[in-house]
Coordinates of C-alpha atoms and ligand atoms in Angstrom, one line a residue:
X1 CA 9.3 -19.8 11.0
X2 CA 12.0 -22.3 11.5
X3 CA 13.3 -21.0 14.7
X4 CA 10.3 -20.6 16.3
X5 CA 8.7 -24.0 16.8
X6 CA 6.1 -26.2 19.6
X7 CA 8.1 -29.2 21.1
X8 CA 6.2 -30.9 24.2
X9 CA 3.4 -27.8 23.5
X10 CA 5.8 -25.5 24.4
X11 CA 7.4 -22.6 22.3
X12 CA 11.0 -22.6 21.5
X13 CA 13.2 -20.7 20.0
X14 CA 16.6 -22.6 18.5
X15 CA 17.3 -24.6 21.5
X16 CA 15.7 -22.6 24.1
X17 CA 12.3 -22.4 25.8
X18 CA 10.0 -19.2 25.6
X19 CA 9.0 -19.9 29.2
X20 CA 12.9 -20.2 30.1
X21 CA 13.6 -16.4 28.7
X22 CA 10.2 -15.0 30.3
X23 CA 10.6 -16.6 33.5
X24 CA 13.9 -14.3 33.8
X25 CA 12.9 -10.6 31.5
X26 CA 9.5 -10.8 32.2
X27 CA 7.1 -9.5 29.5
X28 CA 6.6 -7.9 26.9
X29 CA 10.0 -9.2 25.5
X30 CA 11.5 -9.5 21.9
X31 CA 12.8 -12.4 21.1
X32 CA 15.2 -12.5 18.2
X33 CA 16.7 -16.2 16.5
X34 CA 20.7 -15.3 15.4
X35 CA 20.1 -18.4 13.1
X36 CA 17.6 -17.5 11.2
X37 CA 19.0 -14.1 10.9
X38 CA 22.3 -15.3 9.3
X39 CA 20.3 -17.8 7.5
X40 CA 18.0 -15.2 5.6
X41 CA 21.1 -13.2 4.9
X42 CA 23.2 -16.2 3.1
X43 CA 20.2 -17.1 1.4
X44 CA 19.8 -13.6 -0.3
X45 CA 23.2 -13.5 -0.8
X46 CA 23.3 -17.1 -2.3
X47 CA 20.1 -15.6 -5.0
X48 CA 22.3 -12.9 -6.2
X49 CA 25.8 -14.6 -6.1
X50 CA 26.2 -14.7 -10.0
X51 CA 27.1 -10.9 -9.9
X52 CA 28.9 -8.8 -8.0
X53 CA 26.4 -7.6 -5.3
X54 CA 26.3 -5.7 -2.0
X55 CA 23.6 -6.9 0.4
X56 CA 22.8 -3.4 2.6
X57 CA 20.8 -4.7 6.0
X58 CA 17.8 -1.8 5.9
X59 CA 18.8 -0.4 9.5
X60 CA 14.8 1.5 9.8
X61 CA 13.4 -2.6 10.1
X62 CA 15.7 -4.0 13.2
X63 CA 18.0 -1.1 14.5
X64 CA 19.3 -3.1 17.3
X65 CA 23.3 -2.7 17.6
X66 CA 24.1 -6.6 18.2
X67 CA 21.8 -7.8 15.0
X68 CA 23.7 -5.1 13.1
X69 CA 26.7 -5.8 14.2
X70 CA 26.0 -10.2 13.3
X71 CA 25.3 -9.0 9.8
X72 CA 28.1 -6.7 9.4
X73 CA 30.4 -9.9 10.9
X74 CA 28.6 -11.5 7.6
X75 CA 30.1 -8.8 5.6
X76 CA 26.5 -7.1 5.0
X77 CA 26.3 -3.1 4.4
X78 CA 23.5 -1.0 5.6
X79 CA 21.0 1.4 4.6
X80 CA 20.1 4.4 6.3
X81 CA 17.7 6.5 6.4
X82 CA 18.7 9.2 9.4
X83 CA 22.2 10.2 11.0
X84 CA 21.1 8.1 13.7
X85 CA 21.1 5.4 11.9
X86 CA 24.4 5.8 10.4
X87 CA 25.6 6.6 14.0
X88 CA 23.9 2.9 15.2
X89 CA 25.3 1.5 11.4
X90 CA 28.6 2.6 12.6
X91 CA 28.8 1.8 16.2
X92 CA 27.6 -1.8 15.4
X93 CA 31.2 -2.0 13.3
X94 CA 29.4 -1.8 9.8
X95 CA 32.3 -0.8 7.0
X96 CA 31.4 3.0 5.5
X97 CA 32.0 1.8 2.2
X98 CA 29.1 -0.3 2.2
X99 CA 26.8 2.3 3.3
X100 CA 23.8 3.4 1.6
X101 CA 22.2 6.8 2.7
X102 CA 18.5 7.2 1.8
X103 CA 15.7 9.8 2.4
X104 CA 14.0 12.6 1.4
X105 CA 15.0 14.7 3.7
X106 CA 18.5 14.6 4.5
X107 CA 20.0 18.0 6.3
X108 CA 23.2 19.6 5.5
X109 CA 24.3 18.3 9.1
X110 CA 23.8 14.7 8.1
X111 CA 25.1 15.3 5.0
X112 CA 28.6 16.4 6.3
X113 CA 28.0 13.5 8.5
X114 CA 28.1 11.0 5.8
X115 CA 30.9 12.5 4.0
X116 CA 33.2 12.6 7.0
X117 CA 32.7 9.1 7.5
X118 CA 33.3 8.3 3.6
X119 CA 30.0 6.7 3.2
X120 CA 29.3 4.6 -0.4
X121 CA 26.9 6.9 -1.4
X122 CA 23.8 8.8 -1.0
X123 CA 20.1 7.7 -3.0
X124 CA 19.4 11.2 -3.7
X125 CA 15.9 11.8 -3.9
X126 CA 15.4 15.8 -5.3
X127 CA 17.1 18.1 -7.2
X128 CA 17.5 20.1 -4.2
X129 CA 18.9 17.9 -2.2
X130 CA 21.7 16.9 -5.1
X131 CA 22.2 20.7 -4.9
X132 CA 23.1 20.7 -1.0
X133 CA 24.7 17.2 -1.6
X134 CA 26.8 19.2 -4.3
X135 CA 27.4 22.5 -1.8
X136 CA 28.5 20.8 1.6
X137 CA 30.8 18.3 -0.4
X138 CA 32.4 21.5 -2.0
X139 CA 32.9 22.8 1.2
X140 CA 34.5 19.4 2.3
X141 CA 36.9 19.3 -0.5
X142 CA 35.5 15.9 -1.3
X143 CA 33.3 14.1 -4.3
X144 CA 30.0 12.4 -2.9
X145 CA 29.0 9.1 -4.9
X146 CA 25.4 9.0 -5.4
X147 CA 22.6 7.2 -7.2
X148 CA 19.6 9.0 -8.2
X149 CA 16.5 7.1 -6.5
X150 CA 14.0 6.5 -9.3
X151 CA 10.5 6.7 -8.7
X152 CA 9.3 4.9 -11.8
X153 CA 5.3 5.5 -11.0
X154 CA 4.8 1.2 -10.5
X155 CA 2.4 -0.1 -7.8
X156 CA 4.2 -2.6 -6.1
X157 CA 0.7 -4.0 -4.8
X158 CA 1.2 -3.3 -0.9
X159 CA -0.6 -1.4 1.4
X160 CA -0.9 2.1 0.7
X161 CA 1.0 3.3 3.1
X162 CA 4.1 1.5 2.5
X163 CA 3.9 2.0 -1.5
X164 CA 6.6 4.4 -2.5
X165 CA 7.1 4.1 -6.2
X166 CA 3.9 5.6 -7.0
X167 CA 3.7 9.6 -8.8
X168 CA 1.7 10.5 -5.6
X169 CA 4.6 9.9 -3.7
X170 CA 7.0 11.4 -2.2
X171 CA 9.6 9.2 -2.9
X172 CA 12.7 9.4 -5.7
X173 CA 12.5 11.3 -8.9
X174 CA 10.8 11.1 -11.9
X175 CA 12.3 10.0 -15.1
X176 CA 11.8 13.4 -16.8
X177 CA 13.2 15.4 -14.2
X178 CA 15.9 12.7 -13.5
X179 CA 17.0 13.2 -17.5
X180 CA 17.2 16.8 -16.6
X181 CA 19.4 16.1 -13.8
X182 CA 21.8 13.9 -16.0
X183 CA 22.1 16.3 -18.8
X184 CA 23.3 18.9 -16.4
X185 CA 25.0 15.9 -14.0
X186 CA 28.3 17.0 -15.1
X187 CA 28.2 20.7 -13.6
X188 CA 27.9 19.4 -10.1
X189 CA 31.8 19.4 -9.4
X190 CA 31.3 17.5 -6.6
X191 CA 28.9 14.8 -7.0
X192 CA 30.0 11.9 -9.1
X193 CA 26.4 10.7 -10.3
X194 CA 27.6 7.2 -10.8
X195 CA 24.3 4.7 -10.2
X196 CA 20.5 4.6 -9.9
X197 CA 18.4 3.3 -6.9
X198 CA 14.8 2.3 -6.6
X199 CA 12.8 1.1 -3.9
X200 CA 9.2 0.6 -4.6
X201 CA 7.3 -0.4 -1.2
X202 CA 7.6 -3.6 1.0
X203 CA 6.1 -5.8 1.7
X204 CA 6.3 -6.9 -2.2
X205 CA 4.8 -10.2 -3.0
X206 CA 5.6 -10.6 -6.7
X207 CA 8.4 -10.1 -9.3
X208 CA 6.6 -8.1 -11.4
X209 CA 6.9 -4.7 -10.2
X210 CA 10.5 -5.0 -9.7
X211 CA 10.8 -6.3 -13.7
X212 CA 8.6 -2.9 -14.5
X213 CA 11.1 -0.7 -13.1
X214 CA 14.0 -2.6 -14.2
X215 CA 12.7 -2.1 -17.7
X216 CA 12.5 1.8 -17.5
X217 CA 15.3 1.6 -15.8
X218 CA 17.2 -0.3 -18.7
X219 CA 16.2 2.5 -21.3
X220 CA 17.0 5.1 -19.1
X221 CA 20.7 3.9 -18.0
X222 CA 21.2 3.8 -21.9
X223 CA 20.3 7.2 -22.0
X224 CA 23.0 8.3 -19.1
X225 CA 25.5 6.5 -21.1
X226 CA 25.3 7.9 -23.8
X227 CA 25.2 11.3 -22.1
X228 CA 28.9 10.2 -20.8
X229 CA 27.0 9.5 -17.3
X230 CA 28.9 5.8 -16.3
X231 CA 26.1 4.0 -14.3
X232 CA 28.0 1.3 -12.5
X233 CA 25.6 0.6 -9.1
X234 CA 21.9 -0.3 -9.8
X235 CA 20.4 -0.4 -6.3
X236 CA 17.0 -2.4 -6.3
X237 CA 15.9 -1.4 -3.2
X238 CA 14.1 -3.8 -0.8
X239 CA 10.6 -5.0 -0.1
X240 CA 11.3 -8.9 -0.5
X241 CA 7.9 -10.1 1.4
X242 CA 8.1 -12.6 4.1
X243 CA 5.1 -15.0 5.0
X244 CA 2.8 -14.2 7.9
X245 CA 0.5 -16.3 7.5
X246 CA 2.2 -19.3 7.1
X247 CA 1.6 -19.8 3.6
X248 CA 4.2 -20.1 0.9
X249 CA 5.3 -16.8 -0.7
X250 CA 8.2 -15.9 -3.2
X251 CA 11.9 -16.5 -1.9
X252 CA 14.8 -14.5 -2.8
X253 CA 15.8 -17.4 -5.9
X254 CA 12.4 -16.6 -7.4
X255 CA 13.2 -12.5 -7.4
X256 CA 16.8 -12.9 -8.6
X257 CA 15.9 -15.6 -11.2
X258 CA 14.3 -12.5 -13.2
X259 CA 16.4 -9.4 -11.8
X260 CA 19.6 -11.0 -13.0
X261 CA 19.2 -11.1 -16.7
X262 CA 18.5 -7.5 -16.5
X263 CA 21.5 -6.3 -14.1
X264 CA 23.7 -8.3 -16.7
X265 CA 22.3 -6.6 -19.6
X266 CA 22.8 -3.2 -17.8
X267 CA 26.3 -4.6 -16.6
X268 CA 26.1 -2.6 -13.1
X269 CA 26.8 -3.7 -9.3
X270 CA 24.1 -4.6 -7.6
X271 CA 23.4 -3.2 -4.2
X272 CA 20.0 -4.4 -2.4
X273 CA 18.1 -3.1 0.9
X274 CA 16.5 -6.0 2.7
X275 CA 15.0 -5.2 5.7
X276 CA 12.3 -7.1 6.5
X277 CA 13.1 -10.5 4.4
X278 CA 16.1 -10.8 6.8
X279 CA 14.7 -9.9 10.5
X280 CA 11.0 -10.2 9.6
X281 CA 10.4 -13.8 11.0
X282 CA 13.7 -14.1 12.9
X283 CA 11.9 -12.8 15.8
X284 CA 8.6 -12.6 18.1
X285 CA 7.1 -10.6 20.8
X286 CA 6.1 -12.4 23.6
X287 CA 3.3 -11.0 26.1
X288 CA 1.2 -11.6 29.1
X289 CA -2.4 -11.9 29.6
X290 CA -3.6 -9.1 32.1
X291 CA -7.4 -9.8 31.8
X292 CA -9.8 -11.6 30.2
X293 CA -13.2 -9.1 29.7
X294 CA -16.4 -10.3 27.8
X295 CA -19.2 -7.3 26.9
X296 CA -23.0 -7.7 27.4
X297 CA -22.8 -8.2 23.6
X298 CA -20.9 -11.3 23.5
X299 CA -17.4 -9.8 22.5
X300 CA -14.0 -11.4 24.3
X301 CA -10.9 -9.1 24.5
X302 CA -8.0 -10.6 25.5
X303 CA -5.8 -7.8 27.4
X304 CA -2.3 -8.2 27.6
X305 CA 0.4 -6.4 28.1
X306 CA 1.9 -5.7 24.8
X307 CA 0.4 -3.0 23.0
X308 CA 0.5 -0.7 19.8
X309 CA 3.7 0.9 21.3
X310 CA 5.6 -1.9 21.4
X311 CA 4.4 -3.1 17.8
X312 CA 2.4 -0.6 16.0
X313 CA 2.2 -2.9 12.5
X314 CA -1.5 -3.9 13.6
X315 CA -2.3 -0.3 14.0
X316 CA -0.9 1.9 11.6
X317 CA -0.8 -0.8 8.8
X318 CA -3.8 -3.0 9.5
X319 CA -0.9 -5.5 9.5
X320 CA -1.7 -9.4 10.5
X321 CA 0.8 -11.3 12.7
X322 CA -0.3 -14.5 13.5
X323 CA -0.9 -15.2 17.3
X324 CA -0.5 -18.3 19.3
X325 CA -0.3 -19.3 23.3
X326 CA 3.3 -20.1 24.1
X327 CA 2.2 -23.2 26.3
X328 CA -0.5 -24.9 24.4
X329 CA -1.4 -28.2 23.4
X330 CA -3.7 -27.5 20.2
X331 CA -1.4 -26.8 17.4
X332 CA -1.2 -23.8 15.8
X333 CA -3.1 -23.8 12.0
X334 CA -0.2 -24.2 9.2
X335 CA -1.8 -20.9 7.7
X336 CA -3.4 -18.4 9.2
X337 CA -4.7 -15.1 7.7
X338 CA -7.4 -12.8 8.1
X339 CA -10.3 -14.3 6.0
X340 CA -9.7 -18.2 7.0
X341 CA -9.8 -17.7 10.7
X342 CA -11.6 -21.0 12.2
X343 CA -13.1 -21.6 15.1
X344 CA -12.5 -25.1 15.9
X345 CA -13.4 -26.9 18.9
X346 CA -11.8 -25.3 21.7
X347 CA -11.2 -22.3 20.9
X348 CA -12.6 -18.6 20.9
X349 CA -13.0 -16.3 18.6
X350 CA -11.6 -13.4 20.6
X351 CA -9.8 -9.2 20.2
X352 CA -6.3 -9.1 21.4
X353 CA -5.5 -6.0 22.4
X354 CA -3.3 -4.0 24.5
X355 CA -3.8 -0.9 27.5
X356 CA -3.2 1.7 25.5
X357 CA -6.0 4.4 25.8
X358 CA -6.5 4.3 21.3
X359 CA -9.0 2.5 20.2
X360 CA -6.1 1.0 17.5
X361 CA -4.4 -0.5 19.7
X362 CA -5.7 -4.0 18.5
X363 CA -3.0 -6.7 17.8
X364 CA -6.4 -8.9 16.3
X365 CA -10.0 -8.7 15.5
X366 CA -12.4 -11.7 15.6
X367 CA -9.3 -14.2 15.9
X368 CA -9.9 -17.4 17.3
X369 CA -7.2 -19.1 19.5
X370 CA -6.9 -21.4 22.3
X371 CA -8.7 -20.0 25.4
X372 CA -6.0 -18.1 27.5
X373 CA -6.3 -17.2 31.2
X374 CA -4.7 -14.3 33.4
X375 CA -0.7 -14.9 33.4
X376 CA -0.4 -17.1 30.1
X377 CA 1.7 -16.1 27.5
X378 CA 1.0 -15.3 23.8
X379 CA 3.9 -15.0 20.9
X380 CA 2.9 -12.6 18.4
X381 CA 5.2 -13.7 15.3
X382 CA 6.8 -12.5 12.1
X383 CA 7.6 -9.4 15.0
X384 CA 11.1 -9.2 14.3
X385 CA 10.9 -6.3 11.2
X386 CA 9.5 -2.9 12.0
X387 CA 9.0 -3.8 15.7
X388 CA 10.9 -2.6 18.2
X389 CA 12.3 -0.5 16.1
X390 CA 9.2 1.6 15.5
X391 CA 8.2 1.4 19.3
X392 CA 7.8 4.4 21.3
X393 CA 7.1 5.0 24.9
X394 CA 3.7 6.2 24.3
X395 CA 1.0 6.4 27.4
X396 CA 4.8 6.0 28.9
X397 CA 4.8 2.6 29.0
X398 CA 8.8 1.6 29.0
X399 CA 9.9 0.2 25.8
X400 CA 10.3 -3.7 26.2
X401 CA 13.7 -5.9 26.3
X402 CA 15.5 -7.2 23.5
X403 CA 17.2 -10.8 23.3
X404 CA 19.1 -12.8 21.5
X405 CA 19.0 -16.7 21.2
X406 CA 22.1 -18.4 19.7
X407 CA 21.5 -22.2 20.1
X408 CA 21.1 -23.2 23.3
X409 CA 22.1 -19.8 24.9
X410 CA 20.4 -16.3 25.0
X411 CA 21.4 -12.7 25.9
X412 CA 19.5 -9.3 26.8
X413 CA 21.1 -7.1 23.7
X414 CA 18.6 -4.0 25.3
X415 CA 17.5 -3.9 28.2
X416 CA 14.1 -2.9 29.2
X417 CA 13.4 0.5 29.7
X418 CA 12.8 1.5 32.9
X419 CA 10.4 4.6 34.5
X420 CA 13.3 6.3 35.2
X421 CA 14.5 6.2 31.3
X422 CA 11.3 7.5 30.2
X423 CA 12.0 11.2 31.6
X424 CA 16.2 10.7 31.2
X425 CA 17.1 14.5 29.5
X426 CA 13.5 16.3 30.8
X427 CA 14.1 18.9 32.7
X428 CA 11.5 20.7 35.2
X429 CA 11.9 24.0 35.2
Ligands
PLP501 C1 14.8 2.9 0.6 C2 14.4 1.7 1.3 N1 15.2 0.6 1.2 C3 14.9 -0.6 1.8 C4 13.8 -0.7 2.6 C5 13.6 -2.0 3.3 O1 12.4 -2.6 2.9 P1 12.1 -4.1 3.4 O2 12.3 -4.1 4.9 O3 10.8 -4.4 2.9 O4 13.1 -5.0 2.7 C6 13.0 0.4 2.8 C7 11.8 0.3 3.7 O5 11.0 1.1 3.9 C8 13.3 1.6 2.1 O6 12.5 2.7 2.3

């Protein structure tokens, strides 16, 4: 977490103080480092340099317009998932040849969508969707590009609900039914089935299952070819893990060093999906302290005023972030996770937890930190991937601000949502 560090017990972020941005947006409030987000992306695209490779930002982890629009300054693509976010893809300047279109559920509308923006191609996910694919580029007069998304039944080793290249998911295509597809591939006059994708889960925190499925993938691109299917683009997907504990954890020169030799073998065009690897630990969410409440039974909560609407990881994923007071002067542990919480002189062993009426809505169990009173701040890291952009306005709590530090200088790049946004397009009747 380079961009987040204590100087004079003080957070900062690049060249800026935490209290500096709070004392003007208030809280809860994103906080997002441009430097480490153009960092993470040269270093991915530094792993893969040796071939020819397309780096798609995953739009579903940090949708906000400006971060797109830094990486797709840095020449990054995107992947999407929705016609939304192909809209925000495009709006943010991103080039539609470098788009990506996942999903298992893409309608005929966002299909047409896609295809009148010329889009790089759709990871198509079903036979029925190739069929519909097939259909509305018929009626466009055009030939869609797409890869077939592979699901190559490998457990990537991540939580079960972000594993997707399992059979019992509902993610990509089998190998026997994608054979089927590829001996009948030519008969789709307008779909030019022209590379494979997979994406097995995130986040992923070895090589292995991506060498698993490159291997069935190997044998089964020989197949296509010799079918008369060219498979130019293999699309590896995402998942790259990020640290959020603090401890050391693969890097993108450790993934590459053993995808490579494969995507030379296979002599294909890389495209890849990061989401997370980029954005994950380029940014924080900063909240206040409402209360301090201790039970008959000895348990502290900490109540502030972020909650499982604003970050929802904790909740829906058990997900850890590690949590630290923004002015302290106890330094925060090197590495932190779940099982080697201490309680060191000083501190308490306390739930953080936001207003929301769920009893989920618990950013930490039994975590011991500095003690905190009514008003201090707390940065929740390794916030800045599948934060804001899986907030909602639930309990209709406004969604909170976004900025932006570059060096010594920050901007709001979304503003915080006001009352009056939450019922914007209701109407009583
Ligand atoms: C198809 C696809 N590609 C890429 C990603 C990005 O994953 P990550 O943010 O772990 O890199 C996802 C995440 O769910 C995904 O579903």
């Amino acid at each position: 977490m380079d961009a987040f560090y204590y100087k004079e017990n003080t957070l900062c972020c690049e060249d800026v103080k935490i209290n500096e941005i709070v004392s003007e947006t208030g809280t809860p409030v994103y906080i997002y480092s441009k430097n480490a987000i153009l960092s993470r992306f040269n270093e991915l695209k530094t792993a893969f340099q040796e071939v020819d490779t397309t780096i798609c930002f995953s739009v579903k982890s940090n949708s906000n317009l400006t971060i797109c629009k830094i990486l797709a300054n840095e020449g990054s693509g995107f992947d999407v998932v929705s016609g939304g976010e192909l809209f925000r893809a495009l709006k943010a300047g991103g080039t539609p040849s470098k788009i990506v279109f996942a999903g298992v559920g893409k309608t005929d509308k966002e299909i047409q969508y896609a295809l009148e923006n010329d889009i790089f191609m759709f990871n198509v996910e079903s036979i029925a969707e190739l069929e519909h694919i097939n259909a509305v580029a018929g009626n466009m007069t055009k030939t869609a590009k797409v890869a077939l998304r592979i699901n190559p039944d490998i457990d990537a080793k991540t939580h079960a609900k972000t594993t997707t290249g399992k059979k019992e998911n509902k993610f990509g295509i089998d190998l026997i039914v994608a054979e089927t597809i590829i001996e009948k591939a030519k008969s789709y006059k307008n779909v030019n089935v022209c590379g494979l994708h997979v994406h097995l889960g995130s986040p992923i925190y070895s090589v292995d299952p991506y060498v698993n499925a490159l291997k069935k993938i190997t044998v089964f691109i020989q197949k296509c070819r010799k079918t008369g299917i060219d498979i130019r683009y293999l699309n590896i997907g995402g998942g790259y893990c990020i640290s959020y504990t603090g401890e050391e954890v693969i890097k993108p020169k450790d993934y590459s060093a053993q995808i490579l030799p494969f995507v030379k073998e296979m002599q294909c065009q890389v495209i890849t999906e990061p989401g997370r690897f980029i954005a994950g630990n380029s940014g924080i969410l900063v909240t206040s302290v409402i209360y301090n409440k201790q039970n008959s039974h000895g348990k502290k909560f900490v109540i502030c005023d972020a909650a499982m609407n604003d970050l929802l990881r904790p909740a829906l994923y058990d997900a850890f972030h590690r949590i630290w007071p923004v002015n302290t002067n106890i330094a925060m542990p090197d590495i932190e996770a779940p099982d080697q919480c201490e309680v060191k002189q000083g501190m308490e062993l306390v739930d953080i937890v936001g207003p929301v009426c769920e009893s989920s809505d618990v950013f930490a169990k039994d975590r011991a930190i500095p003690p905190v009173n009514e008003g201090n701040l707390l940065a929740i890291f390794s916030a800045g991937a599948y934060g804001f952009s899986m907030s909602s306005s639930y309990n209709s709590r406004p969604r909170p601000c976004e900025i932006l530090v570059d060096k010594d200088k920050y901007f709001v790049i979304r503003k915080r949502e006001t009352y009056e946004d939450l019922i914007a397009g209701e109407d009583i009747i």
